[in-house]
Amino acid sequence: MKKVYLIGSLRNPQLPVIGNHIRDLGFDVFDDWWAGGYEADDWWQKYEQTKGRSYAEALGDRYAKHIFEFDLHHLNTSDLGVLVLPAGKSGHIEMGYLIGRGIPCYVLFEGEPERFDVMYRFASKVFLHLDDLLTELKGVFHAE
């Protein structure tokens, strides 16, 4: 079974819904990172600041290392990436990591973007509608 790393924002409630649509095609979808909740990063920041730590120090702590290694394992074992926009810095870094490893990546916009950006050409393909992405996944990446 092919594994899709679903990339996006903790604040996007549509992420698990999109993940389910991709699962329905027979793919193994990694979107477990979303389970931490939309405020996970905010609470981590508050916790580290309460301990008197800077961002640089917090990145070296056990929690950050654990979460990073968890995500990295799944990035390294995925066959395909899908970046669901809007997404922040982490999502774009994850997509860049996958592309750098030669893993195909798709980008799903929420319709026509307000501003065009040529750098999304790094992606294998860009989609403006979920149905078009799902059709592509059915046709190109047959789930085993």
C-alpha atoms as a printed R data frame, in Angstrom:
    type eleno elety resid chain resno       x      y       z
1   ATOM     1    CA   MET     A     1   0.000  0.000   0.000
2   ATOM     2    CA   LYS     A     2   1.407  3.379  -0.978
3   ATOM     3    CA   LYS     A     3   1.839  5.913   1.806
4   ATOM     4    CA   VAL     A     4   0.844  9.570   1.443
5   ATOM     5    CA   TYR     A     5   2.258 12.154   3.847
6   ATOM     6    CA   LEU     A     6  -0.515 14.730   4.154
7   ATOM     7    CA   ILE     A     7   1.051 18.113   4.898
8   ATOM     8    CA   GLY     A     8  -0.851 21.138   6.145
9   ATOM     9    CA   SER     A     9  -1.838 23.304   9.069
10  ATOM    10    CA   LEU     A    10  -2.893 22.189  12.541
11  ATOM    11    CA   ARG     A    11  -5.517 24.914  12.230
12  ATOM    12    CA   ASN     A    12  -7.167 23.418   9.134
13  ATOM    13    CA   PRO     A    13 -10.215 21.355  10.177
14  ATOM    14    CA   GLN     A    14 -10.515 19.969   6.626
15  ATOM    15    CA   LEU     A    15  -7.229 18.059   6.856
16  ATOM    16    CA   PRO     A    16  -8.601 14.774   8.265
17  ATOM    17    CA   VAL     A    17 -11.553 15.010   5.865
18  ATOM    18    CA   ILE     A    18  -9.139 15.276   2.927
19  ATOM    19    CA   GLY     A    19  -7.128 12.436   4.458
20  ATOM    20    CA   ASN     A    20 -10.244 10.262   4.535
21  ATOM    21    CA   HIS     A    21 -10.937 10.944   0.851
22  ATOM    22    CA   ILE     A    22  -7.399  9.808   0.013
23  ATOM    23    CA   ARG     A    23  -7.783  6.752   2.306
24  ATOM    24    CA   ASP     A    24 -10.953  5.842   0.428
25  ATOM    25    CA   LEU     A    25  -8.741  5.409  -2.663
26  ATOM    26    CA   GLY     A    26  -6.753  2.734  -0.815
27  ATOM    27    CA   PHE     A    27  -3.760  4.761   0.329
28  ATOM    28    CA   ASP     A    28  -2.129  4.710   3.754
29  ATOM    29    CA   VAL     A    29  -2.376  8.375   4.783
30  ATOM    30    CA   PHE     A    30  -0.132  9.836   7.455
31  ATOM    31    CA   ASP     A    31  -1.992 12.761   8.984
32  ATOM    32    CA   ASP     A    32  -1.612 11.633  12.600
33  ATOM    33    CA   TRP     A    33   0.345 14.806  13.402
34  ATOM    34    CA   TRP     A    34  -2.964 16.692  13.200
35  ATOM    35    CA   ALA     A    35  -4.239 14.899  16.334
36  ATOM    36    CA   GLY     A    36  -2.173 17.228  18.540
37  ATOM    37    CA   GLY     A    37  -4.823 19.883  18.036
38  ATOM    38    CA   TYR     A    38  -4.838 23.322  16.498
39  ATOM    39    CA   GLU     A    39  -3.076 24.908  19.491
40  ATOM    40    CA   ALA     A    40  -0.336 22.282  19.933
41  ATOM    41    CA   ASP     A    41   2.488 24.590  18.852
42  ATOM    42    CA   ASP     A    42   1.094 27.488  20.888
43  ATOM    43    CA   TRP     A    43   0.975 25.379  24.056
44  ATOM    44    CA   TRP     A    44   4.485 24.043  23.447
45  ATOM    45    CA   GLN     A    45   5.733 27.624  23.082
46  ATOM    46    CA   LYS     A    46   3.984 28.732  26.293
47  ATOM    47    CA   TYR     A    47   5.355 25.725  28.160
48  ATOM    48    CA   GLU     A    48   8.927 26.368  27.039
49  ATOM    49    CA   GLN     A    49   8.655 30.090  27.796
50  ATOM    50    CA   THR     A    50   7.351 29.242  31.275
51  ATOM    51    CA   LYS     A    51  10.533 27.217  31.762
52  ATOM    52    CA   GLY     A    52  12.522 30.274  30.669
53  ATOM    53    CA   ARG     A    53  13.734 28.734  27.428
54  ATOM    54    CA   SER     A    54  14.353 30.472  24.129
55  ATOM    55    CA   TYR     A    55  13.112 29.022  20.859
56  ATOM    56    CA   ALA     A    56  16.614 27.756  20.047
57  ATOM    57    CA   GLU     A    57  16.804 26.013  23.433
58  ATOM    58    CA   ALA     A    58  13.290 24.577  23.073
59  ATOM    59    CA   LEU     A    59  14.205 22.971  19.739
60  ATOM    60    CA   GLY     A    60  16.839 20.936  21.583
61  ATOM    61    CA   ASP     A    61  14.449 19.645  24.245
62  ATOM    62    CA   ARG     A    62  13.078 16.084  24.392
63  ATOM    63    CA   TYR     A    63   9.582 17.037  23.282
64  ATOM    64    CA   ALA     A    64  10.765 18.818  20.140
65  ATOM    65    CA   LYS     A    65  13.195 16.018  19.315
66  ATOM    66    CA   HIS     A    66  10.498 13.379  19.801
67  ATOM    67    CA   ILE     A    67   7.924 15.128  17.615
68  ATOM    68    CA   PHE     A    68  10.547 15.890  14.960
69  ATOM    69    CA   GLU     A    69  11.738 12.261  14.837
70  ATOM    70    CA   PHE     A    70   8.131 11.032  14.674
71  ATOM    71    CA   ASP     A    71   7.360 13.246  11.684
72  ATOM    72    CA   LEU     A    72  10.744 12.571  10.059
73  ATOM    73    CA   HIS     A    73  10.174  8.813  10.233
74  ATOM    74    CA   HIS     A    74   6.931  9.211   8.327
75  ATOM    75    CA   LEU     A    75   8.445 11.660   5.849
76  ATOM    76    CA   ASN     A    76  11.187  9.108   5.170
77  ATOM    77    CA   THR     A    77   8.734  6.236   4.681
78  ATOM    78    CA   SER     A    78   6.217  8.016   2.443
79  ATOM    79    CA   ASP     A    79   5.810  7.481  -1.284
80  ATOM    80    CA   LEU     A    80   4.061 10.769  -1.989
81  ATOM    81    CA   GLY     A    81   3.440 14.134  -0.340
82  ATOM    82    CA   VAL     A    82   0.352 16.328  -0.557
83  ATOM    83    CA   LEU     A    83   0.582 19.899   0.740
84  ATOM    84    CA   VAL     A    84  -2.865 21.259   1.607
85  ATOM    85    CA   LEU     A    85  -2.978 25.049   1.617
86  ATOM    86    CA   PRO     A    86  -3.077 27.259   3.510
87  ATOM    87    CA   ALA     A    87  -0.008 25.957   5.300
88  ATOM    88    CA   GLY     A    88   2.804 27.551   7.223
89  ATOM    89    CA   LYS     A    89   6.566 27.347   7.264
90  ATOM    90    CA   SER     A    90   6.729 23.785   8.599
91  ATOM    91    CA   GLY     A    91   4.504 22.465   5.851
92  ATOM    92    CA   HIS     A    92   6.565 24.098   3.144
93  ATOM    93    CA   ILE     A    93   9.790 22.815   4.710
94  ATOM    94    CA   GLU     A    94   8.328 19.290   4.821
95  ATOM    95    CA   MET     A    95   7.341 19.481   1.165
96  ATOM    96    CA   GLY     A    96  10.803 20.773   0.242
97  ATOM    97    CA   TYR     A    97  12.385 17.906   2.173
98  ATOM    98    CA   LEU     A    98  10.302 15.349   0.271
99  ATOM    99    CA   ILE     A    99  11.018 16.958  -3.092
100 ATOM   100    CA   GLY     A   100  14.725 17.026  -2.238
101 ATOM   101    CA   ARG     A   101  14.552 13.275  -1.627
102 ATOM   102    CA   GLY     A   102  12.936 12.743  -5.026
103 ATOM   103    CA   ILE     A   103   9.458 12.050  -3.623
104 ATOM   104    CA   PRO     A   104   6.596 13.374  -5.779
105 ATOM   105    CA   CYS     A   105   4.581 16.148  -4.118
106 ATOM   106    CA   TYR     A   106   1.276 17.713  -5.004
107 ATOM   107    CA   VAL     A   107  -0.109 21.035  -3.799
108 ATOM   108    CA   LEU     A   108  -3.817 21.533  -3.164
109 ATOM   109    CA   PHE     A   109  -5.024 25.140  -3.158
110 ATOM   110    CA   GLU     A   110  -8.445 26.281  -1.942
111 ATOM   111    CA   GLY     A   111  -9.425 27.421  -5.426
112 ATOM   112    CA   GLU     A   112  -7.649 30.086  -7.451
113 ATOM   113    CA   PRO     A   113  -4.951 31.777  -5.311
114 ATOM   114    CA   GLU     A   114  -5.069 35.525  -4.692
115 ATOM   115    CA   ARG     A   115  -1.375 35.816  -5.542
116 ATOM   116    CA   PHE     A   116   0.576 33.692  -7.985
117 ATOM   117    CA   ASP     A   117   3.905 32.182  -6.882
118 ATOM   118    CA   VAL     A   118   6.274 30.515  -9.343
119 ATOM   119    CA   MET     A   119   8.014 28.416  -6.665
120 ATOM   120    CA   TYR     A   120   5.140 25.948  -6.540
121 ATOM   121    CA   ARG     A   121   6.651 24.687  -9.808
122 ATOM   122    CA   PHE     A   122   8.868 22.563  -7.525
123 ATOM   123    CA   ALA     A   123   5.767 20.454  -6.891
124 ATOM   124    CA   SER     A   124   4.921 17.595  -9.235
125 ATOM   125    CA   LYS     A   125   1.541 19.178  -9.891
126 ATOM   126    CA   VAL     A   126  -0.735 21.883  -8.483
127 ATOM   127    CA   PHE     A   127  -4.473 21.439  -7.983
128 ATOM   128    CA   LEU     A   128  -7.149 24.033  -7.321
129 ATOM   129    CA   HIS     A   129  -9.882 21.519  -6.438
130 ATOM   130    CA   LEU     A   130  -9.880 18.372  -4.307
131 ATOM   131    CA   ASP     A   131 -11.725 16.329  -6.944
132 ATOM   132    CA   ASP     A   132  -8.926 16.961  -9.441
133 ATOM   133    CA   LEU     A   133  -6.309 15.817  -6.923
134 ATOM   134    CA   LEU     A   134  -8.291 12.653  -6.176
135 ATOM   135    CA   THR     A   135  -8.638 11.894  -9.890
136 ATOM   136    CA   GLU     A   136  -4.870 12.273 -10.285
137 ATOM   137    CA   LEU     A   137  -4.194  9.984  -7.339
138 ATOM   138    CA   LYS     A   138  -6.535  7.360  -8.799
139 ATOM   139    CA   GLY     A   139  -4.863  7.489 -12.186
140 ATOM   140    CA   VAL     A   140  -1.171  7.875 -11.416
141 ATOM   141    CA   PHE     A   141  -0.526  6.337  -8.021
142 ATOM   142    CA   HIS     A   142  -2.551  3.146  -7.864
143 ATOM   143    CA   ALA     A   143  -2.793  1.973  -4.271
144 ATOM   144    CA   GLU     A   144  -1.574 -1.572  -3.822
